Short mmCIF file of C-alpha atoms in Angstrom, two decimals:
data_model
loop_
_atom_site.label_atom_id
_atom_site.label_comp_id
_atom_site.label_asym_id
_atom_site.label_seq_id
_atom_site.Cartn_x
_atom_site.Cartn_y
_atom_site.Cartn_z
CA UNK A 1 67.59 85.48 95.39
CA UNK A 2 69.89 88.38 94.59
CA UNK A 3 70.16 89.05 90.75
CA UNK A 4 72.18 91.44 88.75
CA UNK A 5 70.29 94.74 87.28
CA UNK A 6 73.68 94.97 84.53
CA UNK A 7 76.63 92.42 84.95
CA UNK A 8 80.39 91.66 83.20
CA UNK A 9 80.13 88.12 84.65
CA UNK A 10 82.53 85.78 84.83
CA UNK A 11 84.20 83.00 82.85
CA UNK A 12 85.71 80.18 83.32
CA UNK A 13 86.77 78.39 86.71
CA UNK A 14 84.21 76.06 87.27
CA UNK A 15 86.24 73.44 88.45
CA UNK A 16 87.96 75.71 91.37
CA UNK A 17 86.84 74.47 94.42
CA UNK A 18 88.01 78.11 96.24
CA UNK A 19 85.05 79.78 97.53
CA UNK A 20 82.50 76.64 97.81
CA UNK A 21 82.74 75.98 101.55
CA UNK A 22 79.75 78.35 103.15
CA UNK A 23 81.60 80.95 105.46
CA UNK A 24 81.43 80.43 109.21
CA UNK A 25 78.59 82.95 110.88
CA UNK A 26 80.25 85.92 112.54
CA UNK A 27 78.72 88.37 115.22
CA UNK A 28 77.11 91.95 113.64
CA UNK A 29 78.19 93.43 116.95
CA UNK A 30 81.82 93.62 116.36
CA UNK A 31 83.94 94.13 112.70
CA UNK A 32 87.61 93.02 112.45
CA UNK A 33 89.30 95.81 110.23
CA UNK A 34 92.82 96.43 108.82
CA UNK A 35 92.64 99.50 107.27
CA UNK A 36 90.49 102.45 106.35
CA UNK A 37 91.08 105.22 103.98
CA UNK A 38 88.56 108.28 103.16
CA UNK A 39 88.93 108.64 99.96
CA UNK A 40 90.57 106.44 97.17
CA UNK A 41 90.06 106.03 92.76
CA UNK A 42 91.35 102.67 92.39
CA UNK A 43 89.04 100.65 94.40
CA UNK A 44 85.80 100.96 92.62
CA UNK A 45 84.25 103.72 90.84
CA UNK A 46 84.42 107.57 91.31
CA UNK A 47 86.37 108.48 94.35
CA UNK A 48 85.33 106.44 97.56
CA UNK A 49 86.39 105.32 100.90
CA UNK A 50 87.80 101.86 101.85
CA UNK A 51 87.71 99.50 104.06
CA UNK A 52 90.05 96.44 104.43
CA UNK A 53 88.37 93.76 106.84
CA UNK A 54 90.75 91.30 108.87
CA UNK A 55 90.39 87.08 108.03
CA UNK A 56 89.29 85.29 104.86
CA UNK A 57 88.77 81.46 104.52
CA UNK A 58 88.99 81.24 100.52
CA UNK A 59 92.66 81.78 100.69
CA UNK A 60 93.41 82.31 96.77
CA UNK A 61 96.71 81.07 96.14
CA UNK A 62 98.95 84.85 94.76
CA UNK A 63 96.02 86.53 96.46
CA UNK A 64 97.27 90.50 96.98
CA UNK A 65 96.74 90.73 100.60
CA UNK A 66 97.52 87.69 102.09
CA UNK A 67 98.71 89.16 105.09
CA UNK A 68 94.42 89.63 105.35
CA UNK A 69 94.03 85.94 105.76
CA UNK A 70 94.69 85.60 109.28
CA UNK A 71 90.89 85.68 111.69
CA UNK A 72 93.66 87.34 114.43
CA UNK A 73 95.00 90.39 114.60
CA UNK A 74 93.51 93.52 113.21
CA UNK A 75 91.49 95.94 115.33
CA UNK A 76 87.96 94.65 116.62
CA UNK A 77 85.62 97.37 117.27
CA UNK A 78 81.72 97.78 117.36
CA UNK A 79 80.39 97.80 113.94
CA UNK A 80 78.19 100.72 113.82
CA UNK A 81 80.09 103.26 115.94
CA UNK A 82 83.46 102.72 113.70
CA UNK A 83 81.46 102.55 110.37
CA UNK A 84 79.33 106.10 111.57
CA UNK A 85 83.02 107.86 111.92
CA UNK A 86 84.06 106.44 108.51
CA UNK A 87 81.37 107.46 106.68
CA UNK A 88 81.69 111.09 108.18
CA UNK A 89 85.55 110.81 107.18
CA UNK A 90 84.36 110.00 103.72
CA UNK A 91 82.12 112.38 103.21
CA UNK A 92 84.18 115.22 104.43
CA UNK A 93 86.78 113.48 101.99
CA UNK A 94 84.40 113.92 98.84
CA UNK A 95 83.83 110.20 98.62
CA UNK A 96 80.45 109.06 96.87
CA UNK A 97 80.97 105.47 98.47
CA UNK A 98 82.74 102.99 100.43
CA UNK A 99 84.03 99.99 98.95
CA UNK A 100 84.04 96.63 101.26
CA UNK A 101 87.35 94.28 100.72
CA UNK A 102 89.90 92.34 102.55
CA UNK A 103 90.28 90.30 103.84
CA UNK A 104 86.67 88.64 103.21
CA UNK A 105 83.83 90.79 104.22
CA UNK A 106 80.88 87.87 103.68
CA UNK A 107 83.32 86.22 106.49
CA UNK A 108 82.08 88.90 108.86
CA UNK A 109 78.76 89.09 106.82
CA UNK A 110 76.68 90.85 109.62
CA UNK A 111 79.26 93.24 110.66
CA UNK A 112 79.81 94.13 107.07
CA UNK A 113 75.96 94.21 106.64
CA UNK A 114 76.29 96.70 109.59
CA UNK A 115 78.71 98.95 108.03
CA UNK A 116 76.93 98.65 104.88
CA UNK A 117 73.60 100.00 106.10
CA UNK A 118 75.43 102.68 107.82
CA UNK A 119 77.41 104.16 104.77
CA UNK A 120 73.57 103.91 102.89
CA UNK A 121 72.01 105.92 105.22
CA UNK A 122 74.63 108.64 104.66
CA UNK A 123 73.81 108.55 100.94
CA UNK A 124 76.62 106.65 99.75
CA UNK A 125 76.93 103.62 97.72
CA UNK A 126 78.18 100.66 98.85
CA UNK A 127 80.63 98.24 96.84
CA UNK A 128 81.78 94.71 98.29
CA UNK A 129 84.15 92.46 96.94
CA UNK A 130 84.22 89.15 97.59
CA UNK A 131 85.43 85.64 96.62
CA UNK A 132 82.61 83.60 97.26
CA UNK A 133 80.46 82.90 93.78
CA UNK A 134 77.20 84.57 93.91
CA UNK A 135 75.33 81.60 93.16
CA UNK A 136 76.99 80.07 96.30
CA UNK A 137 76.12 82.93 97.95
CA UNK A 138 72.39 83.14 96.84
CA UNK A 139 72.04 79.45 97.88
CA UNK A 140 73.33 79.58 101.32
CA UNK A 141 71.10 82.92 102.00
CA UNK A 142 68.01 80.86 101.09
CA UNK A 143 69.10 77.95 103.01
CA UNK A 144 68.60 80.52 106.29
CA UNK A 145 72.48 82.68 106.18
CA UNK A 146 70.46 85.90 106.54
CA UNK A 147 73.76 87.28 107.78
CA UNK A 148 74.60 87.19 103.68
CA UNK A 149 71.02 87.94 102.78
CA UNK A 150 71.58 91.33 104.76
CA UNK A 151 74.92 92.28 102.87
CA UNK A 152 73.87 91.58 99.65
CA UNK A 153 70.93 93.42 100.26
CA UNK A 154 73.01 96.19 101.26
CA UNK A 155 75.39 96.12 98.44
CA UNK A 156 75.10 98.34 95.21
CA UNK A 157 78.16 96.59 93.13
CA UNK A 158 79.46 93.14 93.99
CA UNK A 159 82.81 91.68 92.27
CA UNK A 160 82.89 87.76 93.19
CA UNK A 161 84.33 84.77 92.56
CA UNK A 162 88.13 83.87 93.86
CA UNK A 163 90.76 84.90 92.45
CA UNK A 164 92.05 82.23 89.55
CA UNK A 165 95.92 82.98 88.76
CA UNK A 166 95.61 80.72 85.43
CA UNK A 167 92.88 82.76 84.47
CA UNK A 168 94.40 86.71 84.35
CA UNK A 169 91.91 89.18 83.50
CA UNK A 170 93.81 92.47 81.69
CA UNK A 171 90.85 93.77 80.20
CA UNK A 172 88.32 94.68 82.86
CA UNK A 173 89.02 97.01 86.09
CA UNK A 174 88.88 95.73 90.00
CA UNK A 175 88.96 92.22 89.00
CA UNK A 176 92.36 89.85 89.07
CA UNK A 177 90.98 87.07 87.04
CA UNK A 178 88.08 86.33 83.82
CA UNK A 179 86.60 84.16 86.35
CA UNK A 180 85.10 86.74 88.59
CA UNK A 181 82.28 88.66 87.65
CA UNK A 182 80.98 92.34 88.28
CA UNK A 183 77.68 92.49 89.18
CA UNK A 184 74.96 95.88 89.78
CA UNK A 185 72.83 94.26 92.10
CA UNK A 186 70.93 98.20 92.26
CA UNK A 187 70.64 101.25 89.66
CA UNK A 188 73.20 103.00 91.35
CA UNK A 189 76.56 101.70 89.15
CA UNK A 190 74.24 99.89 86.43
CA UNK A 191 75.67 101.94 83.94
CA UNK A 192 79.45 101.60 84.96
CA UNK A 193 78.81 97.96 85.01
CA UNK A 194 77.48 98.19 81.40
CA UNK A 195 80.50 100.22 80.02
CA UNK A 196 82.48 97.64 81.30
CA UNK A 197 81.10 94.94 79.56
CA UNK A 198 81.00 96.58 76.49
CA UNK A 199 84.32 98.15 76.70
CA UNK A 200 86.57 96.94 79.29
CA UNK A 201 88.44 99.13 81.61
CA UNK A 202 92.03 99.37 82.95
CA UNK A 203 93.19 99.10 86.74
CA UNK A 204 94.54 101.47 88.86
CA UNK A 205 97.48 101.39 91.78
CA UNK A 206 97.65 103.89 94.20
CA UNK A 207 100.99 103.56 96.34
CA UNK A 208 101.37 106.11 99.59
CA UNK A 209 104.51 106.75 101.22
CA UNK A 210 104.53 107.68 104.86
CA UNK A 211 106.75 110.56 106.44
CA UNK A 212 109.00 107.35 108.04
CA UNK A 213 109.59 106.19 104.94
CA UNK A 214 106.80 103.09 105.19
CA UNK A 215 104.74 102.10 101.91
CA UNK A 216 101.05 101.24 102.04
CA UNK A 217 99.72 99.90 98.40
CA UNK A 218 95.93 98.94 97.50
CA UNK A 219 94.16 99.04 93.94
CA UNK A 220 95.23 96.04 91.94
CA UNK A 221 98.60 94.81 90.04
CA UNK A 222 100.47 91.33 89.43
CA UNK A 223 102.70 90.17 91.63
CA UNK A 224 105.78 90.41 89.51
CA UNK A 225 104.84 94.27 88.95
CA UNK A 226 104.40 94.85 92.66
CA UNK A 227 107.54 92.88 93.90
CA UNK A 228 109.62 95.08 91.80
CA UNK A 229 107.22 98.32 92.83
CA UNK A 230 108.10 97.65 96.53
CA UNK A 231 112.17 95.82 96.17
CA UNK A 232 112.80 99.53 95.17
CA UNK A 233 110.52 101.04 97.63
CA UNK A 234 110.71 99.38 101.24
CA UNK A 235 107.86 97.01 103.53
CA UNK A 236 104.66 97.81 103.66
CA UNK A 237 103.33 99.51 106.58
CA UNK A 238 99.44 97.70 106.59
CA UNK A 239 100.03 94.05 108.05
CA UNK A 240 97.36 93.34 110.66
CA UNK A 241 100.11 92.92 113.02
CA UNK A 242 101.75 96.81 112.65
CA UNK A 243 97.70 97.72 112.01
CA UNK A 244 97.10 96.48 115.56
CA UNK A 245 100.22 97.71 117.16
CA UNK A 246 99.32 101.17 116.09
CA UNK A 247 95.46 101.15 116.73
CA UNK A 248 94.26 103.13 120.15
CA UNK A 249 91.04 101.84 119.95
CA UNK A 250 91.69 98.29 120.13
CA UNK A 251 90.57 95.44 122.50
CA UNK A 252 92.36 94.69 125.66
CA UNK A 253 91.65 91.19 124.30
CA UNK A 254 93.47 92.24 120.75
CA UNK A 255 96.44 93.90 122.34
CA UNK A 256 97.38 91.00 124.28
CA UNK A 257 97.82 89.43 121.18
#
């Protein structure tokens, strides 16, 4: 069983059934992705790389990437090769870690377990969100998942739970709603963790505008704040669908999708 070194956990939400249904096993071979950046401050601590995985199966109703949901489209590619480039992007990019999100990386738990490992062994830290309960999570991996038992082994700083809309969280960073906690399950952001449970934190959004005029968005905001954000801006450029389109190093199987 995993436990927390330091924790802000959550509160409330008991009731929600999001997040209770064990996720379906997925190969460690092969990761389905949506977007990487090198280097980012609003998805974790410090300055860190990113990586948006393709499907989730907890569906939060007003979840902020919804167009993640979907186990098609993307770009499938092998796990290790793709997360070896990243984490020599991030470095080069002065990250100190790579944060997983999505998208629902314990849906691909072995692929994410994959990347995990990989970013570790470059001497980064590894952050995963996810909105699966750790308890749920904890009794699944002892029931036999060692798909999960791998990625929360390989995971420094976990944020869990689904997202709750009834239940909006202004007073803690990363985290949409009071329900979800943030958890050090290693030394490595014990004492962020702490800080935050003693003093809260605020949220950042980071919006980038391409030279053609397309808007990609990630860090965390309400809805109502980031429908009037983008009404004055224009469509966001990171569906899995334009992702794909885009993506060189896709399957033949992807692009005839």
């Amino acid at each position: 069983m995993i436990q927390a070194i330091a924790e802000s956990p959550g509160r409330g939400g008991e009731t929600s059934l999001l997040g209770t249904v064990a996720p379906a096993r997925w190969t460690a071979e092969t990761l389905r992705w949506s977007r990487f950046l090198p280097a980012t401050a609003a998805e974790g601590p410090g300055v860190r790389a990113a990586v948006w995985l393709q499907g989730c199966a907890v569906h939060c109703p007003e979840c902020f990437n919804p167009q993640l949901w979907a186990d098609r489209g993307g770009v499938v590619t092998d796990a290790r090769a793709i997360a070896e480039e990243w984490a020599q992007r991030a470095t080069a990019a002065g990250a100190e870690g790579v944060t997983l999100l999505g998208g629902e990386p314990f849906d691909q738990a072995g692929a994410a377990a994959s990347v995990a490992r990989v970013f570790r062994e470059a001497g980064l830290g590894v952050m995963t969100f996810t909105g699966y309960p750790l308890d749920r999570l904890n009794a699944w991996a002892a029931a036999g998942r060692d798909d999960l038992t791998a990625l929360l082994d390989a995971t420094d700083l976990l944020c869990d739970g689904p997202y709750l809309r009834d239940l909006p969280d202004l007073e803690r960073p990363w985290v949409g709603s009071r329900n979800q906690g943030i958890r050090a399950l290693t030394d490595r952001y014990a004492d962020d963790v702490r800080r935050i449970a003693s003093d809260g934190g605020a949220d950042r959004l980071e919006v980038r505008i391409a030279r053609d005029g397309t808007v990609a968005v990630n860090g965390w905001a309400t809805d109502a704040a980031l429908a009037a954000l983008l009404d004055d801006l224009g469509p966001r450029a990171d569906s899995p669908a334009q992702i794909a389109a885009g993506a060189p190093e896709r399957t033949r199987a992807e692009a005839a999708r």
